[in-house]
CSV table of N, CA and C in Angstrom, one decimal:
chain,number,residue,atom,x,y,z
J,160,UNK,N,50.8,4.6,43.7
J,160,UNK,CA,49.6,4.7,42.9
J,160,UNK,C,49.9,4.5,41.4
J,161,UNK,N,51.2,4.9,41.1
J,161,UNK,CA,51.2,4.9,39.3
J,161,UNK,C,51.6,3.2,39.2
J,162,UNK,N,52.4,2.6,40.2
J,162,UNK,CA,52.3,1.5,40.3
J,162,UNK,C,51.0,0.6,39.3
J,163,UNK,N,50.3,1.0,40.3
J,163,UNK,CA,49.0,0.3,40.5
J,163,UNK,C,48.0,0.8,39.2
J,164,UNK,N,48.0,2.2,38.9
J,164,UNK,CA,47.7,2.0,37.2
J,164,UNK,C,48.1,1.4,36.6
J,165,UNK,N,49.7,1.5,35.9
J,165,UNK,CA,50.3,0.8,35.3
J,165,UNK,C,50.1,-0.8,35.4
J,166,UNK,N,49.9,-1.8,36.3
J,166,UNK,CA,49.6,-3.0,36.7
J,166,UNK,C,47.9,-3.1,36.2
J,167,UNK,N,47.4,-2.0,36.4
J,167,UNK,CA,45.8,-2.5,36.1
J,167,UNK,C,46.2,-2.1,34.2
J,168,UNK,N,46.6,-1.7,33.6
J,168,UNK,CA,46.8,-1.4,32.0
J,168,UNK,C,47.3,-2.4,31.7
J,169,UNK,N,48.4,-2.7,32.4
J,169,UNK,CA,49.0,-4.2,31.5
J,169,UNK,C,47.9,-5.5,31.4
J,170,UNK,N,47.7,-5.4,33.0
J,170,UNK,CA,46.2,-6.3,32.7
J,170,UNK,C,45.3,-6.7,31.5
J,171,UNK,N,44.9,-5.5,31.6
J,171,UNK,CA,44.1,-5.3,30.3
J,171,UNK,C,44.4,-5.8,29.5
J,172,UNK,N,45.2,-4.9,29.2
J,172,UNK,CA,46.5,-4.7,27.7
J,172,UNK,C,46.7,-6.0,27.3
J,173,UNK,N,47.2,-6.5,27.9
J,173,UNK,CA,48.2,-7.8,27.6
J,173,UNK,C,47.1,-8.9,26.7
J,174,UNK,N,45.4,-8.8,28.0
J,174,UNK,CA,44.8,-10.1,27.0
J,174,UNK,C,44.3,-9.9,26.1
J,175,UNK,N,43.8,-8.6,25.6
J,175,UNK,CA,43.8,-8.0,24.4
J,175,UNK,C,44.6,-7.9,23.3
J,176,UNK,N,45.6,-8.1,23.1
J,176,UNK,CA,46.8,-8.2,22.1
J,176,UNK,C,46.9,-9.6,21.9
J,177,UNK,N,46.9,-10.4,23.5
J,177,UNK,CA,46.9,-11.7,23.3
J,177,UNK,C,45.5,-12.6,22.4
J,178,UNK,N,44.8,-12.1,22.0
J,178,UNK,CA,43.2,-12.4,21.7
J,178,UNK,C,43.7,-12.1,20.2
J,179,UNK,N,44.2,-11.4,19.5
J,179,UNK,CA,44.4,-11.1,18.6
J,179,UNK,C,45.4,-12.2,18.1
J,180,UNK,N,45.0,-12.7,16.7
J,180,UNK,CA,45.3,-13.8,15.9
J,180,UNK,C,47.1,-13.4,15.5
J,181,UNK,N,47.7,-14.5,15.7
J,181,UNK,CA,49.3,-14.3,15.5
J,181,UNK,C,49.9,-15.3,14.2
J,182,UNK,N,50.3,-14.5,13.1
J,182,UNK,CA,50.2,-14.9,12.1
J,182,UNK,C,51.3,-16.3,12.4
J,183,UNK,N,51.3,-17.1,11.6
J,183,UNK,CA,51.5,-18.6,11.0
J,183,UNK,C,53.3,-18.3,11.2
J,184,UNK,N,53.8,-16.9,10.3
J,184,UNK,CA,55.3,-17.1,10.1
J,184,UNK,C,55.6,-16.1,11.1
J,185,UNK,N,55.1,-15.8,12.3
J,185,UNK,CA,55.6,-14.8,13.5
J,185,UNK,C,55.5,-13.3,13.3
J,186,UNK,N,55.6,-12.6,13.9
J,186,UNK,CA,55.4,-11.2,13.9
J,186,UNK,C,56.5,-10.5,13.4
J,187,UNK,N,56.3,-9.5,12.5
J,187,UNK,CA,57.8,-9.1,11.8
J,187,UNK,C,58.1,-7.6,12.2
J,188,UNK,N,58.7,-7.1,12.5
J,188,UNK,CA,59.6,-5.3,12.5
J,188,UNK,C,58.3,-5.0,11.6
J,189,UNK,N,57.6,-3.3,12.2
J,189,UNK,CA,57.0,-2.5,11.2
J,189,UNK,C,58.0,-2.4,10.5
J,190,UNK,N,57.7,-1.9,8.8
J,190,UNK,CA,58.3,-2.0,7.6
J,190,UNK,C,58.6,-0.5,7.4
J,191,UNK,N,59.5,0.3,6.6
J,191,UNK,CA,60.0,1.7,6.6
J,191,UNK,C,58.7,2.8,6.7
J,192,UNK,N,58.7,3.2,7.1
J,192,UNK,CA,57.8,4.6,6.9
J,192,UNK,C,57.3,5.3,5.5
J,193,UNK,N,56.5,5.3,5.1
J,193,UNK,CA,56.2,5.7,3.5
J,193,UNK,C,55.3,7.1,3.4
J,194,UNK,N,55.5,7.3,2.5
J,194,UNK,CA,55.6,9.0,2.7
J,194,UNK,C,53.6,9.1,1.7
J,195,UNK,N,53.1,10.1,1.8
J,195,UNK,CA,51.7,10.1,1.3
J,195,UNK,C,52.5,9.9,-0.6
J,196,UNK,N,52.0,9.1,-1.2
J,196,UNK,CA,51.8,9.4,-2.1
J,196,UNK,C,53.0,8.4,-2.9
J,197,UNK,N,53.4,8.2,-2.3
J,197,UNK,CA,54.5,7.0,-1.8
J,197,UNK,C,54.3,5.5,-2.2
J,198,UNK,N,54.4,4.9,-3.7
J,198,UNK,CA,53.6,3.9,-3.9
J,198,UNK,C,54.7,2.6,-3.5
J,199,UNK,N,54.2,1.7,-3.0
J,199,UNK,CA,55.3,0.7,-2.5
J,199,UNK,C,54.6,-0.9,-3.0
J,200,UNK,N,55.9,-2.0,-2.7
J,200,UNK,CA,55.3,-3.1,-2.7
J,200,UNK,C,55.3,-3.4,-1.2
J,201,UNK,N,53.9,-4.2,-0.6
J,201,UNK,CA,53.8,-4.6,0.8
J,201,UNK,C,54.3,-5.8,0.5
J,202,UNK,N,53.9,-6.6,0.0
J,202,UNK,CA,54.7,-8.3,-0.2
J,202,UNK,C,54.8,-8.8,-1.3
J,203,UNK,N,55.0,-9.9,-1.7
J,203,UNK,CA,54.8,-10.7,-3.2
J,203,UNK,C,54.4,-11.7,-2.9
J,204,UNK,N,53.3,-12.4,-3.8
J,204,UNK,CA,52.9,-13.8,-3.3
J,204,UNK,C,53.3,-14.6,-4.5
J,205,UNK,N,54.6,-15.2,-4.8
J,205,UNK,CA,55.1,-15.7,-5.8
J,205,UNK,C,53.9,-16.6,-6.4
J,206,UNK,N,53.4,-17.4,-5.3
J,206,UNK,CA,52.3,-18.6,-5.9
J,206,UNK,C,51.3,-18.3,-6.8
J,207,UNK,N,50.7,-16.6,-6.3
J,207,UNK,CA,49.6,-16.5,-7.1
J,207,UNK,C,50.0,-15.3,-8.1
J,208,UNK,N,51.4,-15.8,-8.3
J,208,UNK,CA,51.5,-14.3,-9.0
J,208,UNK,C,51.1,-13.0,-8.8
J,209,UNK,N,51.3,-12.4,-7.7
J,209,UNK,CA,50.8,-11.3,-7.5
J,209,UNK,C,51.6,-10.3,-6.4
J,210,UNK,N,51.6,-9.0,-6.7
J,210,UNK,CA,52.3,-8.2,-5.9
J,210,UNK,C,51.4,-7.6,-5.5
J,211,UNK,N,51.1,-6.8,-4.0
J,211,UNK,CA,50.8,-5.9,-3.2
J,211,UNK,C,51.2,-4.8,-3.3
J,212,UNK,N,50.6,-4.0,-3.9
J,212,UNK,CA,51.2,-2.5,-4.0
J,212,UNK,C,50.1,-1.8,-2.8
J,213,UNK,N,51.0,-1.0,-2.0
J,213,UNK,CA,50.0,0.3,-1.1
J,213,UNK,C,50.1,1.4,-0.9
J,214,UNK,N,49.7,2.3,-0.7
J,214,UNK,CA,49.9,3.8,-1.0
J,214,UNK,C,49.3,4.6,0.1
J,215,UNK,N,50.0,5.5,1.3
J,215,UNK,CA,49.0,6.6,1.7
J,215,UNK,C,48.6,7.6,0.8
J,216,UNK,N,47.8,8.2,1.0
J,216,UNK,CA,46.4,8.3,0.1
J,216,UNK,C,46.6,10.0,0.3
J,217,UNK,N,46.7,10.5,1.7
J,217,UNK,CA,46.5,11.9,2.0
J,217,UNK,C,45.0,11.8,2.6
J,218,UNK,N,43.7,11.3,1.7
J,218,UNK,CA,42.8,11.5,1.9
J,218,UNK,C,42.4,11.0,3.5
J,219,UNK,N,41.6,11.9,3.9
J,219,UNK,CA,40.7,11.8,5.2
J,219,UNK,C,39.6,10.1,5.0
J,220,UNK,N,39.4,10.2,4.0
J,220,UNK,CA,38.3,8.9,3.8
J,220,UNK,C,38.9,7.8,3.5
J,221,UNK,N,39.7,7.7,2.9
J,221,UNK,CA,40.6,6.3,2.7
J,221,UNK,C,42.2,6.8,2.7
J,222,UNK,N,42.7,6.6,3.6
J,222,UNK,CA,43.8,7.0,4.1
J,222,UNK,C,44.9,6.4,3.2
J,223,UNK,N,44.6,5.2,3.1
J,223,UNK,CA,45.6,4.0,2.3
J,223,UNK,C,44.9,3.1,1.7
J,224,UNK,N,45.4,3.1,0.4
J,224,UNK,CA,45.0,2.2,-0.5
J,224,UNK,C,45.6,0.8,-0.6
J,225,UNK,N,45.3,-0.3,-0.6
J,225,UNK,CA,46.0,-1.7,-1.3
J,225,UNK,C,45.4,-2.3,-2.4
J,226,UNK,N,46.4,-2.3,-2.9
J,226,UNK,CA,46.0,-3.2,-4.3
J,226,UNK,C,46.5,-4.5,-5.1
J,227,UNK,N,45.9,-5.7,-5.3
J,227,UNK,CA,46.8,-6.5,-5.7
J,227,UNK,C,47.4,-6.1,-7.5
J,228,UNK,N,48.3,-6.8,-7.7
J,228,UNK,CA,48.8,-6.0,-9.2
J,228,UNK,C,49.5,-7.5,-9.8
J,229,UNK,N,48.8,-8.2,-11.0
J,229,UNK,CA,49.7,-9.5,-11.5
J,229,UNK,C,50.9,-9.4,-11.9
J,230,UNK,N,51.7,-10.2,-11.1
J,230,UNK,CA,53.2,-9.6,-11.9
J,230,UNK,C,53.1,-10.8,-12.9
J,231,UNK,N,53.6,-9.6,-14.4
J,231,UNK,CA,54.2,-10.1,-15.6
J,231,UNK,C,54.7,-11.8,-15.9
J,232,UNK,N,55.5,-11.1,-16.9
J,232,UNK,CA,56.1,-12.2,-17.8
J,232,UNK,C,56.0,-13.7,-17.3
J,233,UNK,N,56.9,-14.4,-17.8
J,233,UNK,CA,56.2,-15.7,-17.5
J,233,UNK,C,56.0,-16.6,-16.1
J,234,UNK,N,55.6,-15.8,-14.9
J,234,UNK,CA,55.0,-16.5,-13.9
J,234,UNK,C,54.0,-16.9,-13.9
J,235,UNK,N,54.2,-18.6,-13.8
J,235,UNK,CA,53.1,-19.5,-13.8
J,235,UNK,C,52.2,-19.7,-12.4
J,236,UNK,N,50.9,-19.4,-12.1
J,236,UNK,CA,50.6,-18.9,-10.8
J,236,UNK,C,49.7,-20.9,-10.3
J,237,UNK,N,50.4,-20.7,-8.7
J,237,UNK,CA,50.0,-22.3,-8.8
J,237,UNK,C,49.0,-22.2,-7.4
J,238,UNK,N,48.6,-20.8,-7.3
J,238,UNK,CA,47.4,-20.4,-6.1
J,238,UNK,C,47.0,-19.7,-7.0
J,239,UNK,N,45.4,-19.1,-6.3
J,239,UNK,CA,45.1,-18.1,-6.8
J,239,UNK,C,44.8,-17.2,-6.1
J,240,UNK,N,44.4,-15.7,-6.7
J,240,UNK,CA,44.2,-14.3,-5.7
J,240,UNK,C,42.8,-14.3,-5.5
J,241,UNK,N,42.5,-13.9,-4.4
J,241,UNK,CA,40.7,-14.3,-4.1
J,241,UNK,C,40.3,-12.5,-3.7
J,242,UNK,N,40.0,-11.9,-4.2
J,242,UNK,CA,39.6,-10.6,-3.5
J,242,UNK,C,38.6,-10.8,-1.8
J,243,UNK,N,39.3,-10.3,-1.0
J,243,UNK,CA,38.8,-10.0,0.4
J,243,UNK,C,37.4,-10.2,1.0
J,244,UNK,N,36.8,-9.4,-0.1
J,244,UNK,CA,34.9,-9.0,0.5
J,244,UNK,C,34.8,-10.6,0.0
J,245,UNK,N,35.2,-11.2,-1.0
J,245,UNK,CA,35.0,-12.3,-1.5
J,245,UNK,C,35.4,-13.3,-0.5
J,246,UNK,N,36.0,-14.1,-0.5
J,246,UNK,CA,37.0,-14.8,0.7
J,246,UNK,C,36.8,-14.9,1.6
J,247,UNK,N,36.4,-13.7,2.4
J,247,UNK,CA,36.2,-13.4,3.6
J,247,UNK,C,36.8,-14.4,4.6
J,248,UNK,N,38.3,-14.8,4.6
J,248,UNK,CA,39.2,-15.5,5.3
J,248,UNK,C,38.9,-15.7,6.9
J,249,UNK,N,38.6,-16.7,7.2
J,249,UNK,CA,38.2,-16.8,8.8
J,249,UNK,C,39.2,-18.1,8.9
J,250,UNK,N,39.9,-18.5,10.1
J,250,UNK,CA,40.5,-20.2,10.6
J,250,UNK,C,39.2,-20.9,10.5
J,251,UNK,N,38.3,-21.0,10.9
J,251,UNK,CA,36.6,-21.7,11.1
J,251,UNK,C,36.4,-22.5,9.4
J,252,UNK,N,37.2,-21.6,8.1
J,252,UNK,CA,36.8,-22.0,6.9
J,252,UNK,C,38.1,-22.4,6.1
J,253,UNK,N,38.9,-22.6,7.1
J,253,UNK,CA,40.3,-23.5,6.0
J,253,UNK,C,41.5,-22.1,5.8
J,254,UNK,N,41.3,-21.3,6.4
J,254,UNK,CA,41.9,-20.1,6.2
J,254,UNK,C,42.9,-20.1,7.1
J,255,UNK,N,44.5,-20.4,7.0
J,255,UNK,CA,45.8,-20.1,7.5
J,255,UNK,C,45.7,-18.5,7.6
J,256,UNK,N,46.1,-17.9,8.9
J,256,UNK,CA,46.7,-16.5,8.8
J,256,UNK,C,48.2,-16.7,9.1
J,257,UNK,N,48.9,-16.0,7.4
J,257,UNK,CA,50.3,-16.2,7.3
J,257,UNK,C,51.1,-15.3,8.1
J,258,UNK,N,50.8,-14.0,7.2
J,258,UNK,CA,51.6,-12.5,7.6
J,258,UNK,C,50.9,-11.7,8.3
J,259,UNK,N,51.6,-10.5,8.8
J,259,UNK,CA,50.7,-9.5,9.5
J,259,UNK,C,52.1,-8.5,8.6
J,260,UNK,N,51.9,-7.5,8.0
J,260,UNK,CA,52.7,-6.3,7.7
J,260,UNK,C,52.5,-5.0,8.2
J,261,UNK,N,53.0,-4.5,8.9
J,261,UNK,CA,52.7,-3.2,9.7
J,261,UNK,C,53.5,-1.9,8.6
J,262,UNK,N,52.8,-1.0,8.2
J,262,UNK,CA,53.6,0.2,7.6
J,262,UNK,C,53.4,1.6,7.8
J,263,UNK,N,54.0,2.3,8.7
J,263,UNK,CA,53.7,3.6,9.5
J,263,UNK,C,53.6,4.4,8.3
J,264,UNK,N,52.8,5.8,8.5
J,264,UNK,CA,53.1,7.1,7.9
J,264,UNK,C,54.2,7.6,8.3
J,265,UNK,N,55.1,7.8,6.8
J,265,UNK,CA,56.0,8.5,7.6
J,265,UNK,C,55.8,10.3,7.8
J,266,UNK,N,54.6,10.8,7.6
J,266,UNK,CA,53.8,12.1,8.0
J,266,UNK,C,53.1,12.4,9.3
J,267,UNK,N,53.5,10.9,9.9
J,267,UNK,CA,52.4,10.8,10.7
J,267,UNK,C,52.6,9.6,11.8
J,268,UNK,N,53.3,9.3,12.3
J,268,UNK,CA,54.0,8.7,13.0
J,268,UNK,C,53.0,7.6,14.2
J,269,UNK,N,51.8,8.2,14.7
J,269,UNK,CA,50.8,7.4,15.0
J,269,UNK,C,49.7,6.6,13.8
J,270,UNK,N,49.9,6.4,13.1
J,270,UNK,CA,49.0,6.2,12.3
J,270,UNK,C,50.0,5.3,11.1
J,271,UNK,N,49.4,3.8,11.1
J,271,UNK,CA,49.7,3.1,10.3
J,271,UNK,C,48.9,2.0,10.0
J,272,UNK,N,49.2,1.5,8.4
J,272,UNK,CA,48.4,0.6,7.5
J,272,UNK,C,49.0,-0.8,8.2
J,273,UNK,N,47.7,-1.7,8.4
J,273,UNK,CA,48.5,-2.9,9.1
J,273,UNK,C,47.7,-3.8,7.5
J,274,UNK,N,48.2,-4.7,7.0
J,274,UNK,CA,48.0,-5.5,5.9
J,274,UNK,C,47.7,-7.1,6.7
J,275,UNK,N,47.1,-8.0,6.4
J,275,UNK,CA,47.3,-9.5,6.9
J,275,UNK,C,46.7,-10.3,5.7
J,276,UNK,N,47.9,-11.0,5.5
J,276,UNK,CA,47.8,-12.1,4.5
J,276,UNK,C,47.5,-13.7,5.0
J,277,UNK,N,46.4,-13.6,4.5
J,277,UNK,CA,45.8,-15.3,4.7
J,277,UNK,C,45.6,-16.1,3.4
J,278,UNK,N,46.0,-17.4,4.0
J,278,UNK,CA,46.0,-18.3,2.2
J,278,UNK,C,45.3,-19.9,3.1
J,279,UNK,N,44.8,-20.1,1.7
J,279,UNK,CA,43.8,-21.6,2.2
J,279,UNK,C,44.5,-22.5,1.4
J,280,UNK,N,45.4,-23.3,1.8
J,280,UNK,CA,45.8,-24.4,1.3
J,280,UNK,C,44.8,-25.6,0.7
J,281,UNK,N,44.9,-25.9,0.0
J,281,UNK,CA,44.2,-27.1,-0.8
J,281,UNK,C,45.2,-28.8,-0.6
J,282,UNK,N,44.2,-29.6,-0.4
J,282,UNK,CA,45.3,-30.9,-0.4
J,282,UNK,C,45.4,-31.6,-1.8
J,283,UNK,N,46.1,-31.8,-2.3
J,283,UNK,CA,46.8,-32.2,-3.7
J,283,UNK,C,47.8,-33.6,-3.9
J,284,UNK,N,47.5,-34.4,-3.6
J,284,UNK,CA,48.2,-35.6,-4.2
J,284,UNK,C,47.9,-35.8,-5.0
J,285,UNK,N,49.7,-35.6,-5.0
J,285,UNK,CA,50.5,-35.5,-6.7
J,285,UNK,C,50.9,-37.1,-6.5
J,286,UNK,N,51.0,-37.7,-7.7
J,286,UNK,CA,52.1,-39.1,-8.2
J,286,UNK,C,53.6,-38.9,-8.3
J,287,UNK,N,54.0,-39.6,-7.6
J,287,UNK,CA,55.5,-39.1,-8.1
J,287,UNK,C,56.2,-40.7,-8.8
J,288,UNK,N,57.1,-40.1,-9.7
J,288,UNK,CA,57.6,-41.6,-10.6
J,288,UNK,C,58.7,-42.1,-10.1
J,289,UNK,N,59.1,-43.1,-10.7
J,289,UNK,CA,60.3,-44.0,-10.4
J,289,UNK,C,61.5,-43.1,-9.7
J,290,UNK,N,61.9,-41.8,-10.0
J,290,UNK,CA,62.5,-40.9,-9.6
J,290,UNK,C,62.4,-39.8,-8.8
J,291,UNK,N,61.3,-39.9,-8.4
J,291,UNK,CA,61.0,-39.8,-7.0
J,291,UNK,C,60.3,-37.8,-7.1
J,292,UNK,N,60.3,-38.0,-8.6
J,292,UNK,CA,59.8,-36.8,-9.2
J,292,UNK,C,58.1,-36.5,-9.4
J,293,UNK,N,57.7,-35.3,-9.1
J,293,UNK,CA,56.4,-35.0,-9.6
J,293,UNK,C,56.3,-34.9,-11.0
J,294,UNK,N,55.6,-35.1,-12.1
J,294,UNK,CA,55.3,-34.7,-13.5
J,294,UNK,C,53.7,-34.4,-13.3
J,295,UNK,N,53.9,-34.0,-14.3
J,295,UNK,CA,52.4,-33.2,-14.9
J,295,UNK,C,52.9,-33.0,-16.6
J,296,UNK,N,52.3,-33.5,-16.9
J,296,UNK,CA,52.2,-33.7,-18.6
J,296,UNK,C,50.9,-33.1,-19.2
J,297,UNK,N,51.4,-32.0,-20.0
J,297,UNK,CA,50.0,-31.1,-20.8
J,297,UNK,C,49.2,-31.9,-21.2
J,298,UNK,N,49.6,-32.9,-21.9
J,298,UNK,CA,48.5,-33.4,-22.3
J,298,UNK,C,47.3,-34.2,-21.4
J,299,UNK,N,47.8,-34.7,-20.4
J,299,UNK,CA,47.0,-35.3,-19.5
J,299,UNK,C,46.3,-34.0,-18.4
J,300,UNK,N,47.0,-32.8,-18.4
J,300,UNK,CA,46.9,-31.8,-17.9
J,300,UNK,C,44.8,-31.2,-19.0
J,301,UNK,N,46.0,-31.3,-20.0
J,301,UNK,CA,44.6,-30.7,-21.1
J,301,UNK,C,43.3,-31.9,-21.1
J,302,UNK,N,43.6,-32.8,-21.0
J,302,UNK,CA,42.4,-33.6,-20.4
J,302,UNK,C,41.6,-33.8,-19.8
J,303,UNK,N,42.0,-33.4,-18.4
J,303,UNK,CA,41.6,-32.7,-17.1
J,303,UNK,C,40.5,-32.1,-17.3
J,304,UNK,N,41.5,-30.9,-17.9
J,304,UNK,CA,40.1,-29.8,-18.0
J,304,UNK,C,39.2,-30.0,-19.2
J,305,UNK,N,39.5,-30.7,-19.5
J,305,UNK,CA,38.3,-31.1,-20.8
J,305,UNK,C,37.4,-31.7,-20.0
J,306,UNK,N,37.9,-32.8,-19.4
J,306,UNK,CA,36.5,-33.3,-18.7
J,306,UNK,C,36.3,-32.4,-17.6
J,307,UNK,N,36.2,-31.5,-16.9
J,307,UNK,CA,36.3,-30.5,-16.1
J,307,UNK,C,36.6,-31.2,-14.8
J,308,UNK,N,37.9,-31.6,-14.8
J,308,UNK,CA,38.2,-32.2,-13.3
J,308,UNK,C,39.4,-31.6,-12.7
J,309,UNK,N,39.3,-30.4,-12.7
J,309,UNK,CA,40.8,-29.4,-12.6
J,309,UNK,C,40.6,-29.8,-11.2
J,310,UNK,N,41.8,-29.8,-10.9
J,310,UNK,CA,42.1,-30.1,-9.1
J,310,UNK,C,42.3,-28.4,-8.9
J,311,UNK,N,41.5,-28.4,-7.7
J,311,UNK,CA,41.4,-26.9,-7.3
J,311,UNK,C,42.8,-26.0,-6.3
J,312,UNK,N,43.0,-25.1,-6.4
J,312,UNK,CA,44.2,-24.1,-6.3
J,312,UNK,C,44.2,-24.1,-5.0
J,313,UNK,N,44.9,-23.7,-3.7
J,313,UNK,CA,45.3,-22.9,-3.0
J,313,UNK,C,44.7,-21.3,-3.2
J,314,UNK,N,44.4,-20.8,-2.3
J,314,UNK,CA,43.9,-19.3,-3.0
J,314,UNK,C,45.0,-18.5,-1.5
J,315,UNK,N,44.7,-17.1,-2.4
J,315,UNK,CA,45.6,-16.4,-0.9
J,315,UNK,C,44.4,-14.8,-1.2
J,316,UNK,N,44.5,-13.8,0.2
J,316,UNK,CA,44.0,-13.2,-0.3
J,316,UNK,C,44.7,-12.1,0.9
J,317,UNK,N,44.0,-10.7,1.0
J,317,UNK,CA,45.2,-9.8,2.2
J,317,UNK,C,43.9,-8.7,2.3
J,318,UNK,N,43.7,-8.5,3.9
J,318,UNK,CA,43.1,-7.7,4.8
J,318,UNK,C,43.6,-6.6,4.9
J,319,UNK,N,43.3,-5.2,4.8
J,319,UNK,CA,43.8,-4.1,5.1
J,319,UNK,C,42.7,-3.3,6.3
J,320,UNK,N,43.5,-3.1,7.5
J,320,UNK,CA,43.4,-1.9,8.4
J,320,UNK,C,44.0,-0.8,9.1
J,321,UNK,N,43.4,0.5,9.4
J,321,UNK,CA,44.4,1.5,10.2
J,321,UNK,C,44.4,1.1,11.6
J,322,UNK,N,45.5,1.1,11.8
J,322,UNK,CA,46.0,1.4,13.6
J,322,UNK,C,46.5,2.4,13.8
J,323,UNK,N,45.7,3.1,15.2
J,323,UNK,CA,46.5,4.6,15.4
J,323,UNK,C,45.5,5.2,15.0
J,324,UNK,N,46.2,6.7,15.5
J,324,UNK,CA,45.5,8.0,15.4
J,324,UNK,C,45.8,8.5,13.8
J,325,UNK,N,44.6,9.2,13.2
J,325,UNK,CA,45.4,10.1,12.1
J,325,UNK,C,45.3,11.3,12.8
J,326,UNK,N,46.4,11.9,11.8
J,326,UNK,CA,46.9,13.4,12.2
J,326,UNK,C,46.1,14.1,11.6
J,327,UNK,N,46.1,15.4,12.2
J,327,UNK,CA,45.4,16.6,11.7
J,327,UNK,C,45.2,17.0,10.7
């Protein structure tokens, strides 16, 4: 008989997980356990200059926070960051699903922040010269945008939800 549960769960189970979108660079190890209050980086997106910071919260109403945060000094960003509600990343609209990041409570052991990073590639043909090199030259760069013909970015942007039970 437990057989025969267990066989009817996997059933289920299986195409259910399988229905669920599997990011671009594979599924990774949940990431350490973070404690409430616990402010961390979830990833870096070198392109758009930007780091992922997330935080459990404590709070009952928003358990965990994410936030993008521009990192500094002189990183030149060659995507850009699209806020989420904005973006609203679907495959249907040019939207790659890259990452999936999983981060447990570590207060709380059923209950963790899953993150998923999606980015929309842009096609870009570049010239390359006798040397088999890309250039871009300011000046012809600042021309561009004078006549407003900026060739448009790559954008990335990152989904946050809870998986699991919260604790009491």
């Amino acid at each position: 008989m437990l057989l025969v549960v267990l066989a009817t769960v996997a059933a289920i189970a299986f195409p259910l997980r399988a229905a669920e979108p599997q990011p671009r660079r594979g599924e990774r190890p949940p990431g350490t356990p973070q404690a409430v209050g616990a402010l961390h980086t979830v990833r870096t997106i070198p392109e758009a200059c930007t780091r992922l910071e997330g935080m459990f919260t404590g709070d009952a109403s928003a358990p965990y926070r994410l936030q993008p945060v521009p990192v500094g000094g002189t990183c030149q960003a060659r995507a850009r960051w699209i806020e989420p509600a904005q973006a609203r990343p679907a495959g249907a609209e040019g939207w790659v699903f890259e990452d999936r990041i999983r981060i447990p409570a570590a207060g709380c052991p059923s209950q963790e922040a899953v993150v998923e990073v999606w980015h929309k590639p842009v096609e870009q043909p570049l010239a390359r010269d006798g040397q088999g090199q890309v250039r871009i030259y300011l000046q012809d760069a600042q021309k561009q945008a004078a006549a407003g013909k900026m060739a448009p970015l790559p954008e990335f942007t990152a989904r946050m939800k809870l998986a699991g039970k919260p604790c009491g």
